[in-house]
XYZ file of C-alpha atoms in Angstrom:
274
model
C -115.070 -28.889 -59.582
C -114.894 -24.883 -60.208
C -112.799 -24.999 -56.619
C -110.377 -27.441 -57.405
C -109.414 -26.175 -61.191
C -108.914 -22.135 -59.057
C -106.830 -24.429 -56.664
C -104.695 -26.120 -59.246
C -104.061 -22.514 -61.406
C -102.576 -21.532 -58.387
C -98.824 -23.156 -58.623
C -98.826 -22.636 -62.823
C -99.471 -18.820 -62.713
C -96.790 -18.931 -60.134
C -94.284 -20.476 -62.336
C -94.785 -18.633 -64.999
C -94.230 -15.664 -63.316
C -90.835 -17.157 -62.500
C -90.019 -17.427 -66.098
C -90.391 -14.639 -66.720
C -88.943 -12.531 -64.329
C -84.798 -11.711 -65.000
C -82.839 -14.188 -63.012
C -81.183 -12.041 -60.888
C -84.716 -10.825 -59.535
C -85.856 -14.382 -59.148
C -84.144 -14.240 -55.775
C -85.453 -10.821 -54.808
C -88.626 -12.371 -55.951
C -88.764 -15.200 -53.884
C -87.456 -13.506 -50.765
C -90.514 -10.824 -51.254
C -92.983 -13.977 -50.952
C -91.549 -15.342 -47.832
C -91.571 -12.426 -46.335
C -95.321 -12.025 -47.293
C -96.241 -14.922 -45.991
C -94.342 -14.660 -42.749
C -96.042 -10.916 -42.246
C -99.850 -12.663 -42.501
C -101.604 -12.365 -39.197
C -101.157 -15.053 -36.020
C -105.055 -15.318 -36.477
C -104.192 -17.332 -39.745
C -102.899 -20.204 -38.148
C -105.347 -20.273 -35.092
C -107.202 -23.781 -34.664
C -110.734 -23.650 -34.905
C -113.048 -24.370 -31.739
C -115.503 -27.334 -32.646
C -117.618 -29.383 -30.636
C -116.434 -31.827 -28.183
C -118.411 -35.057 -30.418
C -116.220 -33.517 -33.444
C -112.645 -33.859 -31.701
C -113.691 -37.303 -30.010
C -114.920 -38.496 -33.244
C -112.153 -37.266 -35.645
C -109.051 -38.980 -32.762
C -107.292 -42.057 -32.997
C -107.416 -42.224 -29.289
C -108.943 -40.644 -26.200
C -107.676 -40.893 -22.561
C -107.064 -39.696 -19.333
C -103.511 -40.139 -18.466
C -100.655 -38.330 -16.291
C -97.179 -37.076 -17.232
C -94.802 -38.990 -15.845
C -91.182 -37.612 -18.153
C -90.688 -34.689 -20.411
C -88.167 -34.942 -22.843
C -87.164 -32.336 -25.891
C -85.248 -32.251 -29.295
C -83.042 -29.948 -28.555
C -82.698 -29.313 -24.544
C -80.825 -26.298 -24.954
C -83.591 -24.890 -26.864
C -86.774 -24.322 -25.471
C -88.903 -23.815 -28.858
C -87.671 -27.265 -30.376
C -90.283 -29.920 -30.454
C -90.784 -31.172 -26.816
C -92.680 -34.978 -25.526
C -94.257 -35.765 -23.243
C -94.245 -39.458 -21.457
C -98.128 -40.093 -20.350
C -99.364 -43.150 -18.576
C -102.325 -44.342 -19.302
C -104.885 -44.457 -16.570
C -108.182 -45.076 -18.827
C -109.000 -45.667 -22.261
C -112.001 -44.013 -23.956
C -111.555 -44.631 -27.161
C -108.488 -46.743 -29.500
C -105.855 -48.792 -27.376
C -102.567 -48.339 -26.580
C -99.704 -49.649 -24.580
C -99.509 -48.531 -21.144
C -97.190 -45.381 -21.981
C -97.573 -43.165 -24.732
C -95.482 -40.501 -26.174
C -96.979 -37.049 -26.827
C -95.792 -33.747 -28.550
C -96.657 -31.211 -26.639
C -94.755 -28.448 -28.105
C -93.828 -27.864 -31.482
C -94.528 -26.077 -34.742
C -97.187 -23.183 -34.798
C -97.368 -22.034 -31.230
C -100.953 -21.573 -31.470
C -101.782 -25.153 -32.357
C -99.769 -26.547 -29.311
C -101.548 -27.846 -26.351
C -101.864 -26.336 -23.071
C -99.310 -29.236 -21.771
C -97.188 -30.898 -19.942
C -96.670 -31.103 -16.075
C -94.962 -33.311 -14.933
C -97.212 -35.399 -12.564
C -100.301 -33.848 -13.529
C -102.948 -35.585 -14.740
C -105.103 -34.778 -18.301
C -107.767 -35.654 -20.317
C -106.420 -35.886 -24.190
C -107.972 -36.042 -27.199
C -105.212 -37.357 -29.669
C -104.591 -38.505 -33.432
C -101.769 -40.641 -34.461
C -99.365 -42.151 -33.901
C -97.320 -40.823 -36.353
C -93.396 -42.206 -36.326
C -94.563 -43.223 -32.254
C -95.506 -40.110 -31.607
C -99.365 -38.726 -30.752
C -100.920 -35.487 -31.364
C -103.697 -33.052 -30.370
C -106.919 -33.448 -32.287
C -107.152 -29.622 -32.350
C -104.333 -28.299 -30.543
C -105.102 -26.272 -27.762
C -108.986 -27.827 -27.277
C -107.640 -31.354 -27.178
C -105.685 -31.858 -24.504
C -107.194 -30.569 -20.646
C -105.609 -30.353 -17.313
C -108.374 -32.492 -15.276
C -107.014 -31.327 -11.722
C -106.193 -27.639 -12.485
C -102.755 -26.408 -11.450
C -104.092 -23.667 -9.161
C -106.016 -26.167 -6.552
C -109.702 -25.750 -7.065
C -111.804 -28.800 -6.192
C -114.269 -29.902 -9.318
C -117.622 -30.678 -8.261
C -117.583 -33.883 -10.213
C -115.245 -36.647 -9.895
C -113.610 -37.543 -13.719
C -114.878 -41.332 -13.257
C -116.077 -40.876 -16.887
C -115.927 -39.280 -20.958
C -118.578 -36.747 -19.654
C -117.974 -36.346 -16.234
C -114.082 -34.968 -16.970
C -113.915 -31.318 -16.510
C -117.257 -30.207 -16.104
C -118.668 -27.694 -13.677
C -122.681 -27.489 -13.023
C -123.025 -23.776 -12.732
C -125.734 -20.608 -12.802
C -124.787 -17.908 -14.400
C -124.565 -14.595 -12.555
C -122.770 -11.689 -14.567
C -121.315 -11.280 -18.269
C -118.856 -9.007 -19.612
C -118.227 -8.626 -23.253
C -114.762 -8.037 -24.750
C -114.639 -6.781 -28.461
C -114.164 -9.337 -30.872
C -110.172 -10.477 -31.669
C -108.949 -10.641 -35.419
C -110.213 -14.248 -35.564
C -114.076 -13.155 -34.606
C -113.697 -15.056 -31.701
C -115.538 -12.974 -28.892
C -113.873 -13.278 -25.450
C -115.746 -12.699 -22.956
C -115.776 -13.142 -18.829
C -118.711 -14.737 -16.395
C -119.050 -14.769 -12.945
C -121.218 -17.503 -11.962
C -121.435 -19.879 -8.980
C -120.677 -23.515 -8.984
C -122.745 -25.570 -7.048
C -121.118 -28.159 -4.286
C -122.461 -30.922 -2.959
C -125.819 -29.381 -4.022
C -125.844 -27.646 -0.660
C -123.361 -25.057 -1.248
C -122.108 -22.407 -4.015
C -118.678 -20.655 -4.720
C -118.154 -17.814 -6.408
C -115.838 -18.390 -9.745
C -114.707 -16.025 -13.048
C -115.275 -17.945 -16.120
C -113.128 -16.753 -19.507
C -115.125 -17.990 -22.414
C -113.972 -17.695 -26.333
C -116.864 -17.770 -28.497
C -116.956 -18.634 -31.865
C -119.123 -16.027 -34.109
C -121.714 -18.527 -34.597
C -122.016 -19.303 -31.193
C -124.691 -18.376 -29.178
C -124.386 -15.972 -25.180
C -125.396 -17.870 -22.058
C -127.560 -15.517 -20.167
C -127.693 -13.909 -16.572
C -129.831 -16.729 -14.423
C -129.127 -19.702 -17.090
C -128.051 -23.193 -15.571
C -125.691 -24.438 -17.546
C -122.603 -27.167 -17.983
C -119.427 -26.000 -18.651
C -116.421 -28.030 -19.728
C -112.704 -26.456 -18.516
C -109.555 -25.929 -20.531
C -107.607 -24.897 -17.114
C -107.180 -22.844 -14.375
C -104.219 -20.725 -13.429
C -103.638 -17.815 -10.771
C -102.796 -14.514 -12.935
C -105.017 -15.438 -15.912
C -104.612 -18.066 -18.957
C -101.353 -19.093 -19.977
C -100.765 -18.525 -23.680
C -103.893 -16.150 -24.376
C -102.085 -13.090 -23.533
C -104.756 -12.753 -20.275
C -103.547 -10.476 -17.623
C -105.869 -11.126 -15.028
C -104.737 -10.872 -11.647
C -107.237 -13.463 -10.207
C -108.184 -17.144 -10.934
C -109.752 -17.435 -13.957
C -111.410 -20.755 -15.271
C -111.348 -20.809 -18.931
C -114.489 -22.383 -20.516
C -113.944 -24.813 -23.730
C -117.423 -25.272 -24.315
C -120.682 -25.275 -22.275
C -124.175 -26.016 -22.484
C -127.414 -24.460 -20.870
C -131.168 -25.301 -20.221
C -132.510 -27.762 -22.430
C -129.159 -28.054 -24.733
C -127.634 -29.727 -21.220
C -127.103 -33.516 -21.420
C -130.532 -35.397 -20.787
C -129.414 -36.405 -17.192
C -129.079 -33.173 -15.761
C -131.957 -31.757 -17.376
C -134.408 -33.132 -14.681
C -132.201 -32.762 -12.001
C -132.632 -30.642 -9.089
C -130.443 -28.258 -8.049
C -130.118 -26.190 -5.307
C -128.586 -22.480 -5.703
C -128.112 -20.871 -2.055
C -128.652 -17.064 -2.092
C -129.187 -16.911 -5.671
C -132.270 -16.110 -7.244
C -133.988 -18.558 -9.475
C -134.876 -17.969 -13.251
């Protein structure tokens, strides 16, 4: 109750203040508060990371789907609000026609999703429709590239919710970053993914961490579920890697895994065991 009467003092004082003020400094006035607000820090507007039960439960719809048409406000302007045309290959959650329309870019650039190719397939968590038109749960951690741009071959098939995006993997190195404005911690793993069970491959992981949650550690197994991949680093993180670099969403390890691959057993050539 103490929360909402703060909240509602909030436009009053305001006003007041208005009043107040000479009305040829109302417009000076005014014109200082925009400016303050357009001056507060990108990390303001940043979308929070939450778990992937969270996003699936809060959507209106879940699929995996491919861009077939990409089509834009304004095509002479490449920031107006931009759709995507998906077809639907499988329904997860909420039904739909067979083609759905879905902005992909528009408003804060932060809480646009890492989309749309045409022809590429993705796994998207959405909320809607709104005027025909579905968005991102969460922006950026709602909508996935399932077959990432740069060519690498998952290790599991996206047949499945569970199975899309996921790579079985032990970790080998970690390398902290200092924390961004947000207190989101990025930080890089090397750690092989296992193929077939009978072979490994060496891959560079890009994690974002939120400040509650917890390291993986050297030797841990763990499950990690994929924004992307691109050659040169993540596009739209500012990365300037100059390899491929997997970037993680979320991940799991040891006993937090899912209860199917807890008892499973894997095979790690040339790495030692825990």
């Amino acid at each position: 109750m103490r929360e909402e009467r703060k909240a509602g003092l909030v436009p009053v004082a305001l006003v007041t203040l208005v009043r107040r003020v000479p009305m040829f400094a109302v417009g000076r006035l005014l014109s200082l508060l925009a400016l303050s607000v357009m001056s507060l820090p990108v990390a303001a507007y940043e979308i929070p990371k939450r778990s992937l039960e969270a996003r699936i439960h809060d959507a209106d719809l879940v699929i995996f789907g491919q861009v077939v048409a990409l089509e834009s406000s304004e095509p002479e302007n490449e920031f107006a609000d931009g759709y995507a045309q998906v077809r639907v290959t499988t329904f997860l959650k909420g039904s739909e026609g067979k083609t759905i329309r879905v902005l992909y870019r528009g408003g804060i650039s932060e809480a646009a999703p890492l989309c749309c190719t045409v022809g590429a397939s993705y796994f998207m968590i959405l909320r809607g429709p709104a005027s025909g038109v579905y968005e991102s749960v969460d922006g950026p951690y709602g909508v996935f590239e399932i077959n990432a741009s740069a060519g690498t071959s998952f290790p599991i098939k996206p047949e499945g919710l569970e199975d899309a995006r996921l790579l079985h993997a032990r970790v080998m190195t970690i390398s902290d970053f200092p924390p961004v404005m947000s207190g989101i911690i990025k930080t890089w793993i090397s750690m092989a993914v296992v193929e077939d069970g009978t072979s490994t491959r060496q891959e560079l992981l890009m994690v974002y961490l939120g400040d509650q949650q917890p390291m993986p550690k050297v030797r841990d197994d763990c499950l990690f579920t994929v924004h992307r991949e691109e050659a040169g680093g993540f596009v739209g993180r500012g990365s300037r890697a100059n390899h491929l670099a997997t970037v993680v969403d979320d991940y799991r390890c040891g006993s937090d895994m899912p209860r199917a691959l807890q008892g499973v057993s894997v095979s790690w050539p040339g790495i030692a065991g825990p």
